[in-house]
Coordinates of C-alpha atoms and ligand atoms in Angstrom, one line a residue:
X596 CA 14.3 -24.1 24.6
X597 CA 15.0 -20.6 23.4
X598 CA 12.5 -19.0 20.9
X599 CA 13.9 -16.9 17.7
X600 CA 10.6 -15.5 15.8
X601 CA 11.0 -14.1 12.4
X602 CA 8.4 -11.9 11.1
X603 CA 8.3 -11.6 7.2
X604 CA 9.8 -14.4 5.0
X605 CA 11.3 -12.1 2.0
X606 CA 13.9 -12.0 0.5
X607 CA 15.6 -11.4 4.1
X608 CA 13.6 -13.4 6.3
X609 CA 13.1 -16.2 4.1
X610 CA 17.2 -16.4 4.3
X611 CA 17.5 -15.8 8.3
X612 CA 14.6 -18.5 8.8
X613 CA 16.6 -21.4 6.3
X614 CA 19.8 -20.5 8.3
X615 CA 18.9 -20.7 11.7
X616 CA 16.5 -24.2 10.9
X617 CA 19.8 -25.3 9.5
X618 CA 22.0 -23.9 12.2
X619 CA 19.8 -24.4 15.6
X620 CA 16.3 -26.0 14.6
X621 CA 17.8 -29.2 13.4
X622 CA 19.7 -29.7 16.5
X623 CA 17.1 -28.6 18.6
X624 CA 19.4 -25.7 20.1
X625 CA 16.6 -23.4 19.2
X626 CA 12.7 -23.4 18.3
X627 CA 12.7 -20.8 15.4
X628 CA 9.4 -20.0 14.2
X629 CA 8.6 -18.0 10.8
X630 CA 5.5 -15.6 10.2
X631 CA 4.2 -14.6 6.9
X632 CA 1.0 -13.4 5.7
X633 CA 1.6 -15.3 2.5
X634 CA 1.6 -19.0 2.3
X635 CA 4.2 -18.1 -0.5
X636 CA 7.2 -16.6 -1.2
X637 CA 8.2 -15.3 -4.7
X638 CA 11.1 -13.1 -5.1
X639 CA 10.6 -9.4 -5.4
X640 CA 13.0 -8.3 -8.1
X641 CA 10.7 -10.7 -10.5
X642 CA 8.0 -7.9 -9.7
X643 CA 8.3 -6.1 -12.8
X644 CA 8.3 -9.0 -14.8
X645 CA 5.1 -10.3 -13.4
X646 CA 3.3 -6.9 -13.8
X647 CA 4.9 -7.5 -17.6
X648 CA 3.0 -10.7 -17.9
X649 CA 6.6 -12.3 -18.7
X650 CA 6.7 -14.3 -15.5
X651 CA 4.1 -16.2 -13.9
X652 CA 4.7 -16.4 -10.6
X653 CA 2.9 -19.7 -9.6
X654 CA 5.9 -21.2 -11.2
X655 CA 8.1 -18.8 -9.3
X656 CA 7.7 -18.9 -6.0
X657 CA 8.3 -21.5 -3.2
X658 CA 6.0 -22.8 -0.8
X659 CA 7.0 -21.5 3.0
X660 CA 5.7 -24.5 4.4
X661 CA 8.1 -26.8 2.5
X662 CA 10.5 -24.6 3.3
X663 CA 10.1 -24.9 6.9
X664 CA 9.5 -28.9 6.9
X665 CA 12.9 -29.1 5.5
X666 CA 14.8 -26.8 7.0
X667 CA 13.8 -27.6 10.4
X668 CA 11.9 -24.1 11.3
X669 CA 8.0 -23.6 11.7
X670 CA 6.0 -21.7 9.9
X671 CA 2.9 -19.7 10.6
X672 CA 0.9 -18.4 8.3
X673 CA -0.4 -14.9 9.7
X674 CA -0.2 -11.0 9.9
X675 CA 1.7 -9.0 12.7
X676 CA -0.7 -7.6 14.6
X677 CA 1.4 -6.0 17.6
X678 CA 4.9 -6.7 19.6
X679 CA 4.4 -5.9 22.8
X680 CA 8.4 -5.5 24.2
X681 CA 7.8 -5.8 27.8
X682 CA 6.4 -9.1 28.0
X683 CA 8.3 -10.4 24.3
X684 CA 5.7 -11.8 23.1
X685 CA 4.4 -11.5 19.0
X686 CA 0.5 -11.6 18.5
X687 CA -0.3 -13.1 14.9
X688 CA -3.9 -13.0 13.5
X689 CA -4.3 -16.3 11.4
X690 CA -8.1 -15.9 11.5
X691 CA -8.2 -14.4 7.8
X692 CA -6.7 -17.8 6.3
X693 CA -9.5 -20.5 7.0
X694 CA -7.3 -23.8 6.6
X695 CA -5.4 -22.7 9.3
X696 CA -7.6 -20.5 11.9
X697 CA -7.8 -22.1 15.3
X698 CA -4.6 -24.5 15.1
X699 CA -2.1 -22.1 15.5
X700 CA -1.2 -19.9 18.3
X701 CA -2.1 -16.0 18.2
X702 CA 0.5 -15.1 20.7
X703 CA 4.0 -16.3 20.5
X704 CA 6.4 -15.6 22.8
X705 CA 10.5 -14.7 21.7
X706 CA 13.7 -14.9 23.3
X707 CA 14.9 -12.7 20.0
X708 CA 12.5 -11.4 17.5
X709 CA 13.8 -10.7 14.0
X710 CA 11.9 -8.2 11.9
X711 CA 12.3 -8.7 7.8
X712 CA 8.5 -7.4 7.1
X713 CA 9.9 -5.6 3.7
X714 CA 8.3 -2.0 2.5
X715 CA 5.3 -0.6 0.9
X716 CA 4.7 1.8 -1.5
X717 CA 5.3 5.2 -0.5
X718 CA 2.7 8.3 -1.9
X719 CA 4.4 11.2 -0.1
X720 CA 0.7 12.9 0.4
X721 CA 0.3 13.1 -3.2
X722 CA -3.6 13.6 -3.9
X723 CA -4.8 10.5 -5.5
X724 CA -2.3 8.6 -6.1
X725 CA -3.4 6.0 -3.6
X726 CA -7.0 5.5 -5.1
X727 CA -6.0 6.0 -9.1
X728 CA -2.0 4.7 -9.4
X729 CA -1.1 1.2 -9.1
X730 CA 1.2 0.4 -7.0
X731 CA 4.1 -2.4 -7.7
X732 CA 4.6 -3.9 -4.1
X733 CA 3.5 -7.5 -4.3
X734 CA 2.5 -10.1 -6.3
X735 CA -1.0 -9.3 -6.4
X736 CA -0.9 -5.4 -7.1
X737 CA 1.9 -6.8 -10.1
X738 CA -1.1 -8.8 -11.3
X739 CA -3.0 -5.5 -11.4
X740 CA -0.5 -4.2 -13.6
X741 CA -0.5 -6.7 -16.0
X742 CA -4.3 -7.2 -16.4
X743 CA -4.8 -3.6 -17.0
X744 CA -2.1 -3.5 -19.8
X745 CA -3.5 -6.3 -21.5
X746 CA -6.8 -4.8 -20.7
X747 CA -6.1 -1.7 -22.5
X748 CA -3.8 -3.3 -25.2
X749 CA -7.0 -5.6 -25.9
X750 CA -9.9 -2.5 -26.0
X751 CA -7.5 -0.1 -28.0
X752 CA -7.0 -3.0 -30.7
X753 CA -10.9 -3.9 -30.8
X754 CA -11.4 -0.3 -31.2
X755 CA -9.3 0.7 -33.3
X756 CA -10.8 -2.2 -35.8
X757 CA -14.3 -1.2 -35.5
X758 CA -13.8 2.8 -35.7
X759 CA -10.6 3.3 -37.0
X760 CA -7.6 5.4 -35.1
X761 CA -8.7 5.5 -31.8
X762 CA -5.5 6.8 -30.4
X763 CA -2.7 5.5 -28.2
X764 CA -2.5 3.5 -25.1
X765 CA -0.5 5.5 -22.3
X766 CA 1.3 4.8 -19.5
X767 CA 2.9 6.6 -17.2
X768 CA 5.2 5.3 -14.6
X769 CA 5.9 7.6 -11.5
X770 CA 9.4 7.2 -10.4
X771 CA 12.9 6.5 -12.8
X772 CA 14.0 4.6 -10.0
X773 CA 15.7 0.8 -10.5
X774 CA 11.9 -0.4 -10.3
X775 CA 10.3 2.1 -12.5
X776 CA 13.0 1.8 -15.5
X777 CA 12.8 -2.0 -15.4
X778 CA 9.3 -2.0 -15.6
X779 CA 8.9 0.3 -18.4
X780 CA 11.6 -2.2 -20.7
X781 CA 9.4 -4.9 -19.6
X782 CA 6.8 -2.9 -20.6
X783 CA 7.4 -2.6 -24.2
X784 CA 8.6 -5.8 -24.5
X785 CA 4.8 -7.2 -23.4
X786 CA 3.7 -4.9 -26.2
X787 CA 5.6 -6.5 -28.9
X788 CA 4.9 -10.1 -27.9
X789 CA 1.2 -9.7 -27.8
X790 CA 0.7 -7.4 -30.7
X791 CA 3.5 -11.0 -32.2
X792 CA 0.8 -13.5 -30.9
X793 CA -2.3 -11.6 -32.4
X794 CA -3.2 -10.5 -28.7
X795 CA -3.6 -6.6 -30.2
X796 CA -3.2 -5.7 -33.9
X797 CA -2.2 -2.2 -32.2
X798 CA 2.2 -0.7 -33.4
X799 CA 3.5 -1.9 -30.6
X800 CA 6.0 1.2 -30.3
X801 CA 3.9 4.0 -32.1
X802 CA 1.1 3.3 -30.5
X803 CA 2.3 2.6 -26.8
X804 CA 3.2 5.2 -25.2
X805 CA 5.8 4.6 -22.4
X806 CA 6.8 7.4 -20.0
X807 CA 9.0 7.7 -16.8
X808 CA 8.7 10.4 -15.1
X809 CA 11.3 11.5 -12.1
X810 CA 11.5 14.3 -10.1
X811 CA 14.8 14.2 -9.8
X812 CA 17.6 15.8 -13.2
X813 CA 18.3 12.0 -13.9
X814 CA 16.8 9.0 -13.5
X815 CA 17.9 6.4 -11.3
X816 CA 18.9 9.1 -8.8
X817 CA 21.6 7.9 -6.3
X818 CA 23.0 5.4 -8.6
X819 CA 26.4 5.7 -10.1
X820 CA 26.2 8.1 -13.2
X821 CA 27.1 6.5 -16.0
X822 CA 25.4 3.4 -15.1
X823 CA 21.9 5.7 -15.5
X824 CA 23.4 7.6 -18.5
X825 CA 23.9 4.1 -20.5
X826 CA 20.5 3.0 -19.0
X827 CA 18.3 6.3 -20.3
X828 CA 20.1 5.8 -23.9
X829 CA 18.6 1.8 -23.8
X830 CA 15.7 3.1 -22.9
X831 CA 15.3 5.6 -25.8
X832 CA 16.3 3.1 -28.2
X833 CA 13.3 1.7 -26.9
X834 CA 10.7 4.8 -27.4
X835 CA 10.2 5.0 -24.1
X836 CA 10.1 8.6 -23.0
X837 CA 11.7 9.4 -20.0
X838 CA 10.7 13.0 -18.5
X839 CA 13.3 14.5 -15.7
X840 CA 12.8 17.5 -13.5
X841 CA 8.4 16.3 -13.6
X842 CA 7.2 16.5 -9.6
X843 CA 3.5 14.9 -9.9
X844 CA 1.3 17.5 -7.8
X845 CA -1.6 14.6 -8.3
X846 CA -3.1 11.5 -9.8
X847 CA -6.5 11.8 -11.5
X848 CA -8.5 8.9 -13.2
X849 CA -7.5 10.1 -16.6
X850 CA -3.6 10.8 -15.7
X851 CA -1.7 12.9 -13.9
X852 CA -1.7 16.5 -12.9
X853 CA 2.9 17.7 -13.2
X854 CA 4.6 20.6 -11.6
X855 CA 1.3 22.3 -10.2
X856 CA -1.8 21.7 -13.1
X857 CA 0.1 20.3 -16.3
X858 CA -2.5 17.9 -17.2
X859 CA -0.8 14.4 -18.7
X860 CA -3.2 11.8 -20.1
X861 CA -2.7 8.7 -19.3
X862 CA -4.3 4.7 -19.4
X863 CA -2.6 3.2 -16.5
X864 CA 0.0 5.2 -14.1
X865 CA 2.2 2.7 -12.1
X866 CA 3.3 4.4 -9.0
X867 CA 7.1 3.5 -8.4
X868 CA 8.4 7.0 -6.9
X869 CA 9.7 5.3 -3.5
X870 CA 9.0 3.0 -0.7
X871 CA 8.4 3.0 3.4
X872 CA 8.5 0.5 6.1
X873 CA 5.0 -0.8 6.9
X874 CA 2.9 1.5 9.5
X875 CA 3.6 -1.8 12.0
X876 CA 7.0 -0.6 12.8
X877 CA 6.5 2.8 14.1
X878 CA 3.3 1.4 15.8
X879 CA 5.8 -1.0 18.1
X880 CA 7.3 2.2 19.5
X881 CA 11.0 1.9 18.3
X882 CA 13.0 4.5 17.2
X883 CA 12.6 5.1 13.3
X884 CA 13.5 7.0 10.6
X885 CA 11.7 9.7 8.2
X886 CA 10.3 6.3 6.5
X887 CA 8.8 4.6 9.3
X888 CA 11.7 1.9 8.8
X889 CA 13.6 1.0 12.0
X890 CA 16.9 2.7 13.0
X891 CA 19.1 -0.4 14.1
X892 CA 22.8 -0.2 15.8
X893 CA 26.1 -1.8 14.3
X894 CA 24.7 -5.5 15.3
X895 CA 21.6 -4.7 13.4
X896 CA 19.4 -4.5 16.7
X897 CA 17.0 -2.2 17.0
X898 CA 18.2 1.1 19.1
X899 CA 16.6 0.5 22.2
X900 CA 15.7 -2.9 22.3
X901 CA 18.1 -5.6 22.5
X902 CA 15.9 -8.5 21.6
X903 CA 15.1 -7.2 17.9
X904 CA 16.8 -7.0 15.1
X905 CA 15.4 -6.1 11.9
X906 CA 16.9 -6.0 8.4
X907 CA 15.8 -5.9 4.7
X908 CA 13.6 -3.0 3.4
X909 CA 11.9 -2.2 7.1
X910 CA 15.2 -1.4 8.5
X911 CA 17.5 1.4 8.0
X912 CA 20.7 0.9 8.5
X913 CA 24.1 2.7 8.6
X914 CA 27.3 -0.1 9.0
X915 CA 30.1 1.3 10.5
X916 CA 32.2 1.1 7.3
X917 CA 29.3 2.6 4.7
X918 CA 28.9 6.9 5.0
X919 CA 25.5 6.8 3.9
X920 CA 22.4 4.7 4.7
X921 CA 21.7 1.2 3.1
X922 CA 19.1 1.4 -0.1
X923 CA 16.1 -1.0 -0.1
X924 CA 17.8 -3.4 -2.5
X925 CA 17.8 -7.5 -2.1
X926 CA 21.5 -7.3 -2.3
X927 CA 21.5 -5.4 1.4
X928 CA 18.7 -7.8 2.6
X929 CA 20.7 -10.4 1.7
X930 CA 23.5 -9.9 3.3
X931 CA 22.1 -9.3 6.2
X932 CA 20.3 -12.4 6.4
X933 CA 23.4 -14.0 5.9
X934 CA 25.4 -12.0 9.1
X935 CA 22.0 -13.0 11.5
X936 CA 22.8 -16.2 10.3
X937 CA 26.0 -16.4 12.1
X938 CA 25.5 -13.6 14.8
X939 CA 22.2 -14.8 16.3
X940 CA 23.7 -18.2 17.4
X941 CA 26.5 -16.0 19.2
X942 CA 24.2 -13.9 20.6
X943 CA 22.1 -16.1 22.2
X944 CA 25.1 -18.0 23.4
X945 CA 26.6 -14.4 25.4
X946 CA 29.4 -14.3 23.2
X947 CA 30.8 -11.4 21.8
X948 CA 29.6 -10.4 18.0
X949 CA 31.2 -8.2 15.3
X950 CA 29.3 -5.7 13.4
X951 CA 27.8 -6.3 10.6
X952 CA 29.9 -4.8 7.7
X953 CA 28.5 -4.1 4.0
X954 CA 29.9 -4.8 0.7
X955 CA 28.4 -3.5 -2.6
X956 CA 28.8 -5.4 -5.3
X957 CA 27.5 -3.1 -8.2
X958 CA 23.8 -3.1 -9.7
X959 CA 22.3 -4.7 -12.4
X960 CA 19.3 -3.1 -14.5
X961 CA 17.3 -5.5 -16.6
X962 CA 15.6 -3.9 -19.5
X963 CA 13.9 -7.0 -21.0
X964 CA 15.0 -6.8 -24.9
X965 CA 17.6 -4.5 -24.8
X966 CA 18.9 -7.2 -22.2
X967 CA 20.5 -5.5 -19.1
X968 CA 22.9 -2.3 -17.9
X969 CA 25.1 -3.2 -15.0
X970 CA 28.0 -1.1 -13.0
X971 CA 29.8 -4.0 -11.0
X972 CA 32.2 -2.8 -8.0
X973 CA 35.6 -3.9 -8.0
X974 CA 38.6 -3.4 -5.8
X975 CA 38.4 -0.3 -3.5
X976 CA 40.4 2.5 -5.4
X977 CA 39.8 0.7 -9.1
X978 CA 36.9 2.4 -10.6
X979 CA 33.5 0.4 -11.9
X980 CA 33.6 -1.1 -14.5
X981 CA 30.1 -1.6 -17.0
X982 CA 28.8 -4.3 -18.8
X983 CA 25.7 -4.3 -20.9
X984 CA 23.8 -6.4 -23.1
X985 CA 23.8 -10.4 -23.3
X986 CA 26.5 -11.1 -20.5
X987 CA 24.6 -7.9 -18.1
X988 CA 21.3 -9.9 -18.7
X989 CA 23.4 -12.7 -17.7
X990 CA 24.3 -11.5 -14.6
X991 CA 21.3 -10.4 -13.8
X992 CA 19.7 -13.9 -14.3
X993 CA 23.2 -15.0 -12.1
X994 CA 21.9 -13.4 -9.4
X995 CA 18.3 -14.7 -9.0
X996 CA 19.8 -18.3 -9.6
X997 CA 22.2 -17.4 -6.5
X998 CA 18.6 -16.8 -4.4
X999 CA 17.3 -20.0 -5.6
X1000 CA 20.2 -21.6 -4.8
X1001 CA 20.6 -20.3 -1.1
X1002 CA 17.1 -21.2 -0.1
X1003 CA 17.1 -24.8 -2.0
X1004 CA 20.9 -26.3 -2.3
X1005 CA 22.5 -27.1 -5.2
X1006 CA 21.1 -30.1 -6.3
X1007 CA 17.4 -28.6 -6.1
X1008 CA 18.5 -25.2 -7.7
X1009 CA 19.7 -26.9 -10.5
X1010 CA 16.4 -28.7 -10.6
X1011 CA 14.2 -25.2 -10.1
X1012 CA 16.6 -23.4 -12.7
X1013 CA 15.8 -26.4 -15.4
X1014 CA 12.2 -26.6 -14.6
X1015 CA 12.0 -22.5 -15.1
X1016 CA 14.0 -22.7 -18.1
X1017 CA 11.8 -25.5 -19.7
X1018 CA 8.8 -23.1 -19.0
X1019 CA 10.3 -20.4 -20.5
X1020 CA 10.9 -22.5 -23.6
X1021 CA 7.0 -24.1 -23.2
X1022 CA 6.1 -20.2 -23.2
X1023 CA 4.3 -21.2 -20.2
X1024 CA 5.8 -18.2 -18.2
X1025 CA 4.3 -16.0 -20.3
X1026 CA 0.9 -14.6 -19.7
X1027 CA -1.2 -13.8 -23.1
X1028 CA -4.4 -12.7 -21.7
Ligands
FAD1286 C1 9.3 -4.3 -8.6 C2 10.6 -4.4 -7.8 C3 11.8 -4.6 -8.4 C4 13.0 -4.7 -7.6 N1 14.1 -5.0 -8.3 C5 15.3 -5.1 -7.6 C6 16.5 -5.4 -8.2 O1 16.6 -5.6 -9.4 N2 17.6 -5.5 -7.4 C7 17.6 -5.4 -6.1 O2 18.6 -5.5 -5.4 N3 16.4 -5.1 -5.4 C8 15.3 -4.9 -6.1 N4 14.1 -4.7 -5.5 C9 14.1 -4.5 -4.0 C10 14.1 -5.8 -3.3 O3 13.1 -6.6 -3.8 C11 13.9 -5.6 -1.8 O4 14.9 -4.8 -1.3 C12 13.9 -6.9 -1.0 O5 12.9 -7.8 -1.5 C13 13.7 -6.6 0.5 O6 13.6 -7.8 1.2 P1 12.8 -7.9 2.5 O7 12.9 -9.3 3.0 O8 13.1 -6.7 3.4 O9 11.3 -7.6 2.1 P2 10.3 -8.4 1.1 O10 11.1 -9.3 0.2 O11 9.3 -7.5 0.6 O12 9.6 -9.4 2.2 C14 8.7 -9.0 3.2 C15 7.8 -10.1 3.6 O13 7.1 -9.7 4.8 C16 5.8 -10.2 4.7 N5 5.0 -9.3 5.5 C17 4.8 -8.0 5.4 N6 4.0 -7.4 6.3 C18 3.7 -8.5 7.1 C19 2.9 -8.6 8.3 N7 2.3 -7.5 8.8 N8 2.7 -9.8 8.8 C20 3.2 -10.9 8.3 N9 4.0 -10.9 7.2 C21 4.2 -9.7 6.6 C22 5.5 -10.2 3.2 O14 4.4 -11.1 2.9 C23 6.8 -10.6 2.6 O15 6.9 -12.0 2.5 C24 12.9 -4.6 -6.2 C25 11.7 -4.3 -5.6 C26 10.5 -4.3 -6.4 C27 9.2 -4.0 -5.7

């Protein structure tokens, strides 16, 4: 039996895996195996809320080895360690997770190998913004988000009671991009619910300073225009500053150093200025781009190598009907996930495959309170049209529900989406300390 081996299990990989167990595992056409390094998977847009302290995500994310165990695919929980192409074989290194060292394989041979393993925050050289930023590229550095806000919410407030005006808390996110802007809304929204529940007695506006700072004359650069015009007047409605034009020439442990020495104070910076594939990609030897992420053809193989295909955020990808390359967004991961659904099958059967086309359905910012901003593609030749408030926040909620959804059927979505809106009502989805 023929071996598909999926490395990452994403928002892409998670998908592809689900597919093919549904497609080949449960008839036994295929073996197709899963790898993760997390016995979890949560989905990554919820990032900024968890940093926010507004989701918690042990009631969002889905267990990878009940995913497998129903939709007829294995899964092993370990980290990539090498490819080597020759022989097609995948090592894994499962020695770090104790419950499971010993019992599964290290090496694991593929007919096809599917690479999903996502990005990681890029730092473009800048001098210590790796040891004094956090970053917001899994669950865990989210976490580290969250505890410091609440950290320095909590110390500012106890301050402040004991010796009077202490000054503000300040945070600075680097990068105006979908991430950073959604973050900061979440942001201020944390602030107002725990200064509501008596977490911090701090103004939850005048004394929380919020700043995004972009390099580039607008923020959300390469998104449409007046989606990130109506998105920077949300955010001011907000007091959250947003600072244009500002390159960050370094990060110290009290802020940030702009445009060559302009010193900005800060609490926390949150480094959100851009992603790159992990260093595993290059390390394989396959062609890649300025990001380390993996050129792949029309089919979405690798150039070079026609026994790997890699989608999601560690591929870059141009479709034959899109002039530019793919952005790291779920929307492209998905949709790729859902063309190796049907073009893996073919190809291991020798028949012929179409490419993979792309279509782009608009985006969707959340900004918490001020609900959502989204530009939604239409037609080809009718212009965008924008929706914003209740109903954008809606769509944007539409969208997540469409993941949960895909990966658990209808009747358990509609399970998953009551259970999550029962927490939410509980409150037990927020975090207060
Ligand atoms: C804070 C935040 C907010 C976002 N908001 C939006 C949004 O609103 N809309 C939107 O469209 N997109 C958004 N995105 C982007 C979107 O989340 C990604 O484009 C999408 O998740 C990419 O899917 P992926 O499967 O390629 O990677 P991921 O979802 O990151 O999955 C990668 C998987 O690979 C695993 N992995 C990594 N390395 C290894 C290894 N060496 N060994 C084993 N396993 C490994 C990881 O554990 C993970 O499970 C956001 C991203 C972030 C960080």
């Amino acid at each position: 039996m023929r071996t598909i081996v999926i490395v990452g299990g994403g928002a892409a990989g998670l998908q592809v895996a689900i597919g093919l167990g549904r497609a080949l595992g449960k008839r036994r056409r295929a073996r197709v195996v899963l790898v993760d390094r997390s016995p979890t998977h949560l989905w990554k847009p919820l990032l900024h809320e968890v940093a926010a302290g507004s989701v918690e995500p042990t009631i969002h994310h889905t267990s990878l080895a009940l995913q497998a165990q129903r939709n007829h695919f294995q899964f092993i929980r370990g980290n990539l360690v090498s490819v080597d192409r020759a022989l097609r074989t995948v090592s894994v290194d499962t020695g770090g997770n104790a419950e499971i060292a010993g019992t599964d394989p290290q090496v694991i041979a593929y007919d096809k190998l599917i690479l999903a393993i996502g990005g990681v925050t890029e730092y473009f050289g800048v001098a210590g913004a790796r040891e004094h930023a956090l970053a917001l590229d899994s669950v865990s550095s989210a976490e580290r988000v969250r505890d410091r806000l609440h950290a320095a919410l909590r110390s500012k407030s106890e301050q402040e009671s004991s010796l009077g005006t202490v000054g503000k808390v300040r945070v600075a996110i680097v990068g105006g991009g979908a991430t950073g802007v959604q973050l900061a809304a979440q942001l201020r929204r944390t602030s107002r619910l725990l200064n509501r529940y008596g977490v911090h007695q701090l103004d939850p506006v005048q004394d929380v300073d919020i700043t995004v700072l972009e390099a580039a004359p607008s923020i959300l650069p390469g998104m449409d225009g007046e989606l990130a015009a109506r998105v920077a007047r949300q955010l001011a409605r907000q007091n959250i500053g947003i600072a244009t034009g500002q390159r960050v020439t370094a990060v110290t442990p009290d802020g940030l150093k702009l445009n060559g020495n302009e010193p900005l104070n800060a609490d926390i910076v949150v480094w959100a200025a851009g992603i790159a594939a992990p260093a595993e990609v290059a390390a394989m030897g396959l062609a890649v781009n300025g990001k380390g992420q993996a050129c792949v053809d029309a089919m979405l193989l690798c150039v070079g190598d026609e026994n790997i295909f890699a989608i999601g955020d560690c591929a870059s990808c141009r479709p034959t009907n899109v002039a530019k390359e793919l952005p790291t967004r779920a929307q492209v991961a998905f949709q790729q996930a859902l063309y190796l659904v049907a073009a893996v099958p073919r190809h291991l059967a020798g028949k012929p495959v179409r490419p993979f086309f792309y279509r782009d359905y608009g985006s969707v910012i959340s900004l918490a309170g001020a609900g959502a901003v989204g530009s939604l593609a239409t037609v080809k030749g009718i212009p965008d049209w924008y929706v914003e408030g209740r109903l954008a926040a809606l769509l944007h909620l539409a969208i997540y529900r469409r993941h949960i959804f895909s990966i658990n059927g209808w009747r358990r979505a509609l399970a998953v989406s009551l259970s999550h809106g029962l927490e939410r009502w509980l409150g037990a989805g927020t975090r207060l300390h």
